Amino acid sequence: MDKMKELAEKVEKGKNQEVPALVQEILDGGATPYDVLLNGLQAGLLIIGERFKKDECFIPEVLLSVRAMKAGMKILEPLLAEAGSEPIAKVVLGTVKDDLHDIGKNMVGMMLEGSGFKVIDIGINVSESAFLDAVMREGPDILAMSALLSTTMPYLKTTIDTLKEHGVRDKIKVLVGGAPVTEEYALESGADGYAPDSAHAVDKAKELIMQKISK
């Protein structure tokens, strides 16, 4: 089997103990760090993401794949930094006010990082003003917000309204999700995009970045 395909397969299957040695072997064979990232680690994560979207696997399997990718990234990160490799885009991520759920948010963050985004995770129970502060401080391309309760969903809209009031809404794309959130509700709240799960969040984030670039 081709070594790069083997690496992608090991990431997909969550073989975190075997990934680092194979990454090093491929690098020693002459591959660039970016090539290993794109065609090995990210390729494996893409496969598990597609399977997750089709309900062919479950959250624990996705988490194992993410862990395997992170094991490989420990070798690649310093090499990519040395080569001046830039992330696709920067994302500020958080769960809205009065909402203490973080599993879904964490999965979105890990999948985005694994797909080449720089993620600034500001945690759970994040107020409108805290989201605003993070956006103004970090200057992200995307603000990603999660609401896991029907009682906290309205904070998606109030946060977006706060961004509008302070003149920063049009500078970023807003992506929202969470168990009770629907695409219709997301758009009514003023968001640019909606994702039902972590795998779709990666696709939507890439789509939003393309929209931002094309303006």
mmCIF file of C-alpha atoms in Angstrom:
data_model
loop_
_atom_site.group_PDB
_atom_site.id
_atom_site.type_symbol
_atom_site.label_atom_id
_atom_site.label_comp_id
_atom_site.label_asym_id
_atom_site.label_seq_id
_atom_site.Cartn_x
_atom_site.Cartn_y
_atom_site.Cartn_z
ATOM 1 C CA MET A 1 0.000 0.000 0.000
ATOM 2 C CA ASP A 2 1.138 3.550 -0.766
ATOM 3 C CA LYS A 3 2.540 5.071 2.445
ATOM 4 C CA MET A 4 0.364 8.192 2.214
ATOM 5 C CA LYS A 5 -2.778 6.104 1.785
ATOM 6 C CA GLU A 6 -1.640 3.932 4.673
ATOM 7 C CA LEU A 7 -1.293 7.041 6.833
ATOM 8 C CA ALA A 8 -4.779 8.241 5.890
ATOM 9 C CA GLU A 9 -6.166 4.815 6.772
ATOM 10 C CA LYS A 10 -4.419 4.785 10.154
ATOM 11 C CA VAL A 11 -5.865 8.216 10.956
ATOM 12 C CA GLU A 12 -9.324 7.071 9.907
ATOM 13 C CA LYS A 13 -9.035 3.996 12.140
ATOM 14 C CA GLY A 14 -7.673 5.994 15.076
ATOM 15 C CA LYS A 15 -4.257 4.289 15.259
ATOM 16 C CA ASN A 16 -2.639 7.105 17.229
ATOM 17 C CA GLN A 17 0.247 4.932 18.441
ATOM 18 C CA GLU A 18 1.288 4.096 14.872
ATOM 19 C CA VAL A 19 0.754 7.449 13.159
ATOM 20 C CA PRO A 20 3.857 9.383 14.375
ATOM 21 C CA ALA A 21 6.357 6.779 13.167
ATOM 22 C CA LEU A 22 4.661 6.570 9.778
ATOM 23 C CA VAL A 23 4.613 10.372 9.467
ATOM 24 C CA GLN A 24 8.353 10.440 10.144
ATOM 25 C CA GLU A 25 8.978 7.620 7.671
ATOM 26 C CA ILE A 26 7.128 9.492 4.923
ATOM 27 C CA LEU A 27 9.023 12.705 5.700
ATOM 28 C CA ASP A 28 12.322 10.821 5.612
ATOM 29 C CA GLY A 29 11.287 9.532 2.206
ATOM 30 C CA GLY A 30 11.229 13.080 0.839
ATOM 31 C CA ALA A 31 7.622 14.219 1.232
ATOM 32 C CA THR A 32 7.013 17.799 2.348
ATOM 33 C CA PRO A 33 5.262 18.481 5.668
ATOM 34 C CA TYR A 34 2.373 20.123 3.810
ATOM 35 C CA ASP A 35 1.975 17.090 1.550
ATOM 36 C CA VAL A 36 1.832 14.786 4.580
ATOM 37 C CA LEU A 37 -0.723 17.074 6.218
ATOM 38 C CA LEU A 38 -2.947 17.356 3.157
ATOM 39 C CA ASN A 39 -2.737 13.880 1.639
ATOM 40 C CA GLY A 40 -2.169 11.850 4.792
ATOM 41 C CA LEU A 41 -3.564 13.315 7.999
ATOM 42 C CA GLN A 42 -6.323 15.504 6.580
ATOM 43 C CA ALA A 43 -7.287 12.848 4.036
ATOM 44 C CA GLY A 44 -7.900 10.371 6.848
ATOM 45 C CA LEU A 45 -9.942 12.876 8.813
ATOM 46 C CA LEU A 46 -11.973 13.673 5.705
ATOM 47 C CA ILE A 47 -12.848 9.987 5.298
ATOM 48 C CA ILE A 48 -14.091 9.637 8.880
ATOM 49 C CA GLY A 49 -15.961 12.926 8.522
ATOM 50 C CA GLU A 50 -17.811 11.675 5.456
ATOM 51 C CA ARG A 51 -18.654 8.419 7.222
ATOM 52 C CA PHE A 52 -19.958 10.369 10.219
ATOM 53 C CA LYS A 53 -22.207 12.492 7.990
ATOM 54 C CA LYS A 54 -23.695 9.285 6.554
ATOM 55 C CA ASP A 55 -24.221 7.779 10.045
ATOM 56 C CA GLU A 56 -21.715 5.039 9.219
ATOM 57 C CA CYS A 57 -19.743 5.689 12.413
ATOM 58 C CA PHE A 58 -20.237 7.359 15.777
ATOM 59 C CA ILE A 59 -18.697 10.103 17.919
ATOM 60 C CA PRO A 60 -16.161 7.843 19.727
ATOM 61 C CA GLU A 61 -14.698 6.757 16.378
ATOM 62 C CA VAL A 62 -14.408 10.374 15.229
ATOM 63 C CA LEU A 63 -12.648 11.302 18.466
ATOM 64 C CA LEU A 64 -10.163 8.451 17.994
ATOM 65 C CA SER A 65 -9.409 9.691 14.476
ATOM 66 C CA VAL A 66 -8.886 13.230 15.731
ATOM 67 C CA ARG A 67 -6.527 11.933 18.416
ATOM 68 C CA ALA A 68 -4.553 10.012 15.782
ATOM 69 C CA MET A 69 -4.269 13.111 13.634
ATOM 70 C CA LYS A 70 -3.079 15.184 16.586
ATOM 71 C CA ALA A 71 -0.382 12.585 17.244
ATOM 72 C CA GLY A 72 0.891 13.144 13.716
ATOM 73 C CA MET A 73 0.583 16.915 13.990
ATOM 74 C CA LYS A 74 3.045 16.975 16.894
ATOM 75 C CA ILE A 75 5.722 16.102 14.347
ATOM 76 C CA LEU A 76 4.403 18.317 11.554
ATOM 77 C CA GLU A 77 3.580 21.528 13.447
ATOM 78 C CA PRO A 78 7.157 22.778 13.979
ATOM 79 C CA LEU A 79 8.043 21.886 10.390
ATOM 80 C CA LEU A 80 4.990 23.681 9.012
ATOM 81 C CA ALA A 81 5.736 26.747 11.146
ATOM 82 C CA GLU A 82 9.325 26.745 9.913
ATOM 83 C CA ALA A 83 8.080 26.601 6.326
ATOM 84 C CA GLY A 84 5.706 29.516 6.952
ATOM 85 C CA SER A 85 2.559 27.480 6.328
ATOM 86 C CA GLU A 86 -0.565 29.533 7.034
ATOM 87 C CA PRO A 87 -3.917 28.204 8.308
ATOM 88 C CA ILE A 88 -6.945 28.302 6.002
ATOM 89 C CA ALA A 89 -8.623 30.851 8.266
ATOM 90 C CA LYS A 90 -9.102 31.810 11.905
ATOM 91 C CA VAL A 91 -12.216 30.789 13.842
ATOM 92 C CA VAL A 92 -13.411 32.014 17.235
ATOM 93 C CA LEU A 93 -15.515 29.249 18.779
ATOM 94 C CA GLY A 94 -17.770 29.162 21.827
ATOM 95 C CA THR A 95 -21.025 28.010 23.424
ATOM 96 C CA VAL A 96 -23.549 30.759 24.148
ATOM 97 C CA LYS A 97 -24.537 32.300 27.463
ATOM 98 C CA ASP A 98 -26.138 30.023 30.102
ATOM 99 C CA ASP A 99 -25.193 26.919 28.093
ATOM 100 C CA LEU A 100 -22.639 24.605 29.729
ATOM 101 C CA HIS A 101 -22.470 21.933 27.018
ATOM 102 C CA ASP A 102 -19.094 21.493 25.376
ATOM 103 C CA ILE A 103 -18.817 18.060 23.721
ATOM 104 C CA GLY A 104 -20.285 19.193 20.404
ATOM 105 C CA LYS A 105 -18.303 22.430 20.474
ATOM 106 C CA ASN A 106 -15.096 20.553 21.207
ATOM 107 C CA MET A 107 -15.699 18.170 18.314
ATOM 108 C CA VAL A 108 -16.268 21.076 15.948
ATOM 109 C CA GLY A 109 -13.044 22.673 17.162
ATOM 110 C CA MET A 110 -11.023 19.502 16.695
ATOM 111 C CA MET A 111 -12.436 18.832 13.236
ATOM 112 C CA LEU A 112 -11.748 22.413 12.151
ATOM 113 C CA GLU A 113 -8.183 22.274 13.466
ATOM 114 C CA GLY A 114 -7.652 18.957 11.746
ATOM 115 C CA SER A 115 -8.844 20.498 8.493
ATOM 116 C CA GLY A 116 -6.377 23.375 8.598
ATOM 117 C CA PHE A 117 -8.196 26.121 10.514
ATOM 118 C CA LYS A 118 -6.735 28.033 13.453
ATOM 119 C CA VAL A 119 -9.293 27.758 16.263
ATOM 120 C CA ILE A 120 -9.593 30.084 19.252
ATOM 121 C CA ASP A 121 -11.908 28.243 21.667
ATOM 122 C CA ILE A 122 -13.288 30.687 24.247
ATOM 123 C CA GLY A 123 -15.284 28.048 26.096
ATOM 124 C CA ILE A 124 -18.832 27.651 27.369
ATOM 125 C CA ASN A 125 -21.385 30.062 28.865
ATOM 126 C CA VAL A 126 -19.987 32.896 26.747
ATOM 127 C CA SER A 127 -21.861 36.192 27.003
ATOM 128 C CA GLU A 128 -22.580 38.477 24.076
ATOM 129 C CA SER A 129 -19.959 40.946 25.301
ATOM 130 C CA ALA A 130 -17.356 38.178 25.656
ATOM 131 C CA PHE A 131 -17.984 37.038 22.073
ATOM 132 C CA LEU A 132 -17.675 40.665 20.955
ATOM 133 C CA ASP A 133 -14.410 41.113 22.861
ATOM 134 C CA ALA A 134 -12.978 37.943 21.315
ATOM 135 C CA VAL A 135 -13.960 39.011 17.798
ATOM 136 C CA MET A 136 -12.412 42.454 18.257
ATOM 137 C CA ARG A 137 -9.277 41.025 19.897
ATOM 138 C CA GLU A 138 -8.641 38.069 17.575
ATOM 139 C CA GLY A 139 -9.936 39.423 14.264
ATOM 140 C CA PRO A 140 -11.277 36.040 13.092
ATOM 141 C CA ASP A 141 -12.670 35.179 9.696
ATOM 142 C CA ILE A 142 -15.486 33.160 11.280
ATOM 143 C CA LEU A 143 -17.359 33.266 14.576
ATOM 144 C CA ALA A 144 -18.765 29.801 15.339
ATOM 145 C CA MET A 145 -21.389 29.550 18.082
ATOM 146 C CA SER A 146 -23.150 26.563 19.602
ATOM 147 C CA ALA A 147 -26.443 26.404 21.523
ATOM 148 C CA LEU A 148 -27.520 23.043 22.917
ATOM 149 C CA LEU A 149 -30.726 24.119 24.661
ATOM 150 C CA SER A 150 -33.917 25.657 23.306
ATOM 151 C CA THR A 151 -33.717 28.165 26.165
ATOM 152 C CA THR A 152 -30.257 29.346 25.084
ATOM 153 C CA MET A 153 -30.904 29.506 21.327
ATOM 154 C CA PRO A 154 -32.050 33.160 21.483
ATOM 155 C CA TYR A 155 -28.518 34.136 22.537
ATOM 156 C CA LEU A 156 -27.357 33.314 19.015
ATOM 157 C CA LYS A 157 -29.411 36.234 17.722
ATOM 158 C CA THR A 158 -28.601 38.598 20.594
ATOM 159 C CA THR A 159 -24.889 37.962 20.062
ATOM 160 C CA ILE A 160 -25.195 38.668 16.344
ATOM 161 C CA ASP A 161 -27.174 41.826 17.150
ATOM 162 C CA THR A 162 -24.390 42.895 19.526
ATOM 163 C CA LEU A 163 -21.848 42.479 16.728
ATOM 164 C CA LYS A 164 -24.038 44.656 14.493
ATOM 165 C CA GLU A 165 -24.371 47.359 17.156
ATOM 166 C CA HIS A 166 -20.592 47.622 17.418
ATOM 167 C CA GLY A 167 -19.967 47.654 13.669
ATOM 168 C CA VAL A 168 -18.117 44.344 13.355
ATOM 169 C CA ARG A 169 -20.819 42.007 12.040
ATOM 170 C CA ASP A 170 -20.005 42.617 8.378
ATOM 171 C CA LYS A 171 -16.309 41.904 8.920
ATOM 172 C CA ILE A 172 -16.826 38.217 9.724
ATOM 173 C CA LYS A 173 -18.907 35.194 8.817
ATOM 174 C CA VAL A 174 -21.110 33.666 11.524
ATOM 175 C CA LEU A 175 -21.641 29.903 11.701
ATOM 176 C CA VAL A 176 -24.068 28.381 14.221
ATOM 177 C CA GLY A 177 -25.229 24.937 15.288
ATOM 178 C CA GLY A 178 -26.465 22.780 18.143
ATOM 179 C CA ALA A 179 -29.100 20.125 18.757
ATOM 180 C CA PRO A 180 -32.221 22.367 18.772
ATOM 181 C CA VAL A 181 -30.974 24.745 16.064
ATOM 182 C CA THR A 182 -32.318 24.453 12.520
ATOM 183 C CA GLU A 183 -31.082 26.061 9.333
ATOM 184 C CA GLU A 184 -34.220 28.195 9.198
ATOM 185 C CA TYR A 185 -33.678 29.429 12.758
ATOM 186 C CA ALA A 186 -30.010 30.118 12.060
ATOM 187 C CA LEU A 187 -30.772 32.304 9.058
ATOM 188 C CA GLU A 188 -33.592 34.101 10.896
ATOM 189 C CA SER A 189 -31.090 34.866 13.663
ATOM 190 C CA GLY A 190 -28.812 36.569 11.164
ATOM 191 C CA ALA A 191 -26.158 33.862 10.817
ATOM 192 C CA ASP A 192 -24.393 33.191 7.520
ATOM 193 C CA GLY A 193 -24.430 29.437 7.882
ATOM 194 C CA TYR A 194 -25.679 26.441 9.846
ATOM 195 C CA ALA A 195 -24.115 23.048 10.517
ATOM 196 C CA PRO A 196 -25.915 20.093 12.146
ATOM 197 C CA ASP A 197 -22.672 18.414 13.266
ATOM 198 C CA SER A 198 -18.885 18.711 13.319
ATOM 199 C CA ALA A 199 -18.279 17.179 9.890
ATOM 200 C CA HIS A 200 -20.767 19.507 8.209
ATOM 201 C CA ALA A 201 -19.253 22.416 10.167
ATOM 202 C CA VAL A 202 -15.955 21.932 8.328
ATOM 203 C CA ASP A 203 -17.692 21.946 4.941
ATOM 204 C CA LYS A 204 -19.737 25.024 5.804
ATOM 205 C CA ALA A 205 -16.717 26.870 7.214
ATOM 206 C CA LYS A 206 -14.809 26.288 3.968
ATOM 207 C CA GLU A 207 -17.835 27.470 1.992
ATOM 208 C CA LEU A 208 -18.097 30.649 4.081
ATOM 209 C CA ILE A 209 -14.405 31.400 3.609
ATOM 210 C CA MET A 210 -14.786 31.075 -0.157
ATOM 211 C CA GLN A 211 -17.712 33.516 -0.002
ATOM 212 C CA LYS A 212 -15.623 35.920 2.070
ATOM 213 C CA ILE A 213 -12.685 35.738 -0.338
ATOM 214 C CA SER A 214 -14.857 36.203 -3.432
ATOM 215 C CA LYS A 215 -16.372 39.466 -2.167
#
